[in-house]
């Protein structure tokens, strides 16, 4: 009885945190989604969301989030694999993670200088004879900077999965005559798929709601659901429509978590 009471007391801070900082904000967003711009109860916001403008915006958000996740995975997996083979893997991993501690706004402004007209990127293009190009405020710059920001979060779970992989399984595959590609596709990758799924969750979900980089790096040429939410809350003051987009974004995020979530197999 005492142990149950003690456990309940220990659970109290967590329960209060979940109620006030997770459940209550979500309920508040749902409540505002049923209010029109005049504060009256209405379903107009949900009808408006299914118009071509917002459906196109949703598709655009998915497309850019997919590209960011794909390129992050493309770079992160071999990087994580090479890290497991290095002598001081933990030190190299720390050096990769450290930039993620820097404020996102500071990194965005740093790239404004690097990718700008007189930045390092254009100086390099001039040096090799291509000449100055409009690198900033393009889809390329937006995806490049986003991948740079998210890539440590993709590397970490993959590295952990690879690090926990039993090396005797790889030795067994080699002894049976499997090529390096076959070993990777039939042994290494399937056994580290949970790390890949975790990385996809960590990258894809935040990438869906990016808004700061769309303004600073893409110059508002990239419009996502996150940008629309910011616009409705801070510019048009249509909190109801902004909350409605947020509701659908939350539902999409839960769906992605359900699809990529870890499923324990029965023994």
XYZ file of C-alpha atoms in Angstrom:
267
model
C 0.000 0.000 0.000
C 2.819 2.380 0.918
C 4.695 1.591 -2.306
C 1.572 2.415 -4.349
C 1.134 5.685 -2.490
C 4.810 6.577 -3.005
C 4.550 5.742 -6.725
C 1.471 7.943 -7.007
C 3.294 10.872 -5.418
C 6.210 10.429 -7.808
C 3.794 10.337 -10.739
C 2.094 13.570 -9.677
C 4.652 16.040 -11.192
C 4.638 14.142 -14.490
C 0.829 14.031 -14.547
C 0.538 17.751 -13.825
C 3.118 18.528 -16.533
C 1.211 16.435 -19.095
C -2.128 18.017 -18.173
C -1.022 21.661 -18.170
C 1.620 21.651 -20.917
C 0.425 18.931 -23.332
C -3.263 18.099 -22.985
C -4.522 21.609 -22.074
C -2.733 23.370 -24.997
C -4.059 20.782 -27.471
C -7.612 21.215 -26.145
C -7.195 24.998 -26.376
C -6.071 24.733 -30.001
C -9.076 22.503 -30.789
C -11.398 25.011 -29.087
C -10.048 27.953 -31.109
C -10.331 25.958 -34.332
C -14.145 26.141 -34.017
C -14.151 29.944 -33.777
C -14.304 32.239 -36.804
C -12.449 35.555 -37.070
C -15.259 37.262 -35.102
C -15.061 34.743 -32.245
C -18.307 32.971 -33.181
C -18.680 29.181 -33.212
C -18.361 27.931 -36.775
C -17.217 24.992 -38.939
C -16.100 27.350 -41.695
C -12.432 26.935 -40.812
C -12.556 23.193 -41.445
C -14.407 23.728 -44.729
C -11.827 26.315 -45.736
C -8.949 23.932 -45.004
C -10.169 21.552 -47.722
C -10.010 24.219 -50.416
C -7.287 23.973 -53.126
C -5.124 26.668 -51.472
C -4.651 24.801 -48.190
C -4.524 21.347 -49.775
C -1.724 22.584 -52.052
C 0.024 24.008 -48.986
C -0.319 20.649 -47.218
C 1.159 18.817 -50.205
C 3.999 21.361 -50.360
C 4.735 20.825 -46.648
C 4.835 17.057 -47.132
C 7.066 17.377 -50.198
C 9.657 19.596 -48.524
C 9.573 17.518 -45.326
C 10.114 14.387 -47.424
C 13.089 15.936 -49.256
C 14.664 17.159 -46.017
C 14.200 13.739 -44.388
C 15.445 11.856 -47.468
C 18.658 13.864 -47.846
C 19.244 13.794 -44.077
C 18.977 9.988 -44.126
C 21.149 9.766 -47.239
C 23.986 11.581 -45.461
C 23.342 10.384 -41.900
C 23.362 6.603 -42.436
C 26.840 6.299 -43.995
C 28.130 8.915 -41.552
C 26.788 6.950 -38.583
C 28.192 3.733 -40.048
C 31.654 5.276 -40.465
C 31.487 6.654 -36.911
C 31.035 3.140 -35.515
C 34.248 2.114 -37.292
C 36.387 5.010 -36.027
C 38.619 4.794 -32.969
C 37.186 7.787 -31.094
C 33.574 7.468 -32.230
C 32.071 9.162 -29.170
C 34.278 12.224 -29.636
C 33.355 12.532 -33.324
C 29.696 12.070 -32.448
C 29.964 14.861 -29.889
C 31.500 17.183 -32.507
C 28.534 16.464 -34.799
C 25.978 17.080 -32.052
C 27.549 20.278 -30.637
C 26.256 22.554 -33.481
C 22.691 21.534 -32.570
C 23.186 23.327 -29.228
C 23.530 26.654 -31.023
C 20.354 28.721 -31.347
C 18.488 28.077 -34.605
C 18.137 31.795 -35.321
C 21.901 32.315 -35.025
C 22.580 29.481 -37.470
C 20.016 30.871 -39.911
C 21.666 34.297 -39.842
C 25.065 32.672 -40.327
C 23.804 31.035 -43.510
C 22.434 34.373 -44.695
C 26.037 35.531 -44.798
C 27.421 32.308 -46.269
C 24.846 31.974 -49.067
C 24.369 35.700 -49.752
C 25.482 37.589 -52.849
C 28.882 38.421 -51.336
C 29.106 35.299 -49.189
C 31.580 32.422 -49.203
C 29.458 30.329 -51.594
C 29.473 32.986 -54.316
C 33.167 33.688 -53.781
C 33.807 29.983 -54.372
C 31.634 30.001 -57.522
C 33.567 33.001 -58.821
C 36.885 31.293 -58.077
C 35.972 28.256 -60.207
C 34.708 30.445 -63.049
C 30.927 30.024 -62.701
C 30.288 33.548 -61.443
C 27.848 34.893 -58.882
C 24.551 33.023 -58.572
C 21.339 33.562 -56.630
C 21.910 30.860 -54.029
C 19.950 32.423 -51.180
C 16.130 32.560 -51.300
C 15.848 29.364 -53.353
C 14.472 25.885 -52.745
C 18.033 24.569 -52.745
C 19.162 26.889 -49.954
C 16.084 26.073 -47.870
C 16.584 22.300 -48.165
C 20.372 22.557 -47.702
C 20.126 24.588 -44.491
C 17.265 22.440 -43.162
C 19.260 19.250 -43.751
C 22.281 20.789 -42.016
C 20.146 21.654 -38.982
C 18.343 18.307 -38.731
C 21.157 15.926 -39.642
C 22.551 15.448 -36.077
C 19.092 14.280 -34.965
C 19.090 11.690 -37.752
C 22.636 10.484 -37.058
C 22.190 9.871 -33.320
C 19.460 7.154 -33.350
C 21.049 5.426 -36.363
C 24.448 5.462 -34.652
C 22.928 3.911 -31.523
C 21.287 1.144 -33.575
C 24.506 0.403 -35.453
C 26.522 0.481 -32.245
C 24.207 -2.100 -30.654
C 24.382 -4.404 -33.688
C 25.920 -7.781 -32.868
C 29.132 -8.000 -34.964
C 28.964 -11.803 -35.024
C 25.948 -11.547 -37.348
C 28.050 -9.649 -39.894
C 30.868 -12.189 -39.490
C 28.365 -14.994 -40.077
C 27.125 -13.333 -43.278
C 30.719 -12.969 -44.520
C 31.491 -16.602 -43.678
C 28.453 -17.669 -45.720
C 29.814 -15.837 -48.751
C 27.557 -12.786 -48.728
C 28.855 -9.720 -50.541
C 29.169 -6.389 -48.737
C 25.991 -5.125 -50.438
C 24.062 -8.287 -49.541
C 25.296 -8.066 -45.957
C 24.126 -4.480 -45.762
C 20.694 -5.038 -47.352
C 19.926 -8.371 -45.676
C 21.599 -8.003 -42.271
C 22.764 -4.513 -41.272
C 19.924 -2.330 -42.546
C 17.007 -4.574 -41.400
C 18.511 -4.835 -37.915
C 18.956 -1.056 -37.642
C 15.590 -0.109 -39.140
C 14.249 0.988 -35.753
C 16.979 3.619 -35.548
C 16.078 4.777 -39.059
C 12.405 5.036 -38.061
C 13.298 7.075 -34.982
C 15.431 9.389 -37.105
C 12.594 9.830 -39.609
C 10.223 10.751 -36.781
C 12.651 13.260 -35.281
C 13.301 14.941 -38.651
C 10.067 14.625 -40.638
C 7.678 15.864 -37.949
C 9.491 19.161 -37.181
C 10.216 19.659 -40.905
C 6.456 19.708 -41.555
C 6.014 22.801 -39.401
C 9.105 24.846 -40.307
C 8.413 28.566 -40.583
C 11.486 30.559 -39.544
C 13.712 29.129 -42.281
C 11.007 29.646 -44.893
C 11.239 33.374 -44.197
C 14.953 33.879 -43.588
C 16.498 31.345 -45.997
C 13.767 30.774 -48.598
C 12.548 34.386 -48.609
C 8.874 33.315 -48.337
C 9.167 31.414 -51.628
C 8.507 28.210 -49.698
C 5.091 28.148 -48.034
C 4.380 25.407 -45.501
C 1.696 24.729 -42.894
C 3.995 26.199 -40.247
C 4.274 29.411 -42.252
C 0.480 29.566 -42.606
C -0.023 29.107 -38.850
C 2.419 31.923 -38.104
C 0.707 34.148 -40.696
C -2.761 33.604 -39.269
C -1.746 34.121 -35.638
C 0.600 37.088 -36.064
C -0.505 38.880 -39.238
C -4.150 38.272 -40.156
C -5.131 37.668 -36.486
C -7.371 34.823 -37.630
C -6.603 32.565 -34.697
C -9.385 30.159 -35.589
C -7.914 29.316 -39.006
C -4.422 29.117 -37.545
C -5.680 26.716 -34.868
C -7.482 24.620 -37.503
C -4.260 24.174 -39.476
C -2.508 23.287 -36.207
C -5.158 20.623 -35.476
C -4.563 18.953 -38.842
C -0.817 19.241 -38.320
C -1.148 17.491 -34.950
C -3.253 14.726 -36.532
C -0.678 14.285 -39.298
C 2.110 14.077 -36.727
C 0.250 11.408 -34.727
C -0.321 9.452 -37.949
C 3.395 9.585 -38.808
C 4.299 8.446 -35.292
C 1.858 5.532 -35.615
C 3.283 4.514 -39.015
C 6.945 4.753 -38.013
C 6.477 3.667 -34.414
C 8.250 0.629 -32.983
C 6.112 -2.494 -33.038
C 7.163 -5.230 -30.659
C 6.910 -8.638 -32.181
C 5.399 -11.427 -30.182
C 7.713 -14.217 -29.173
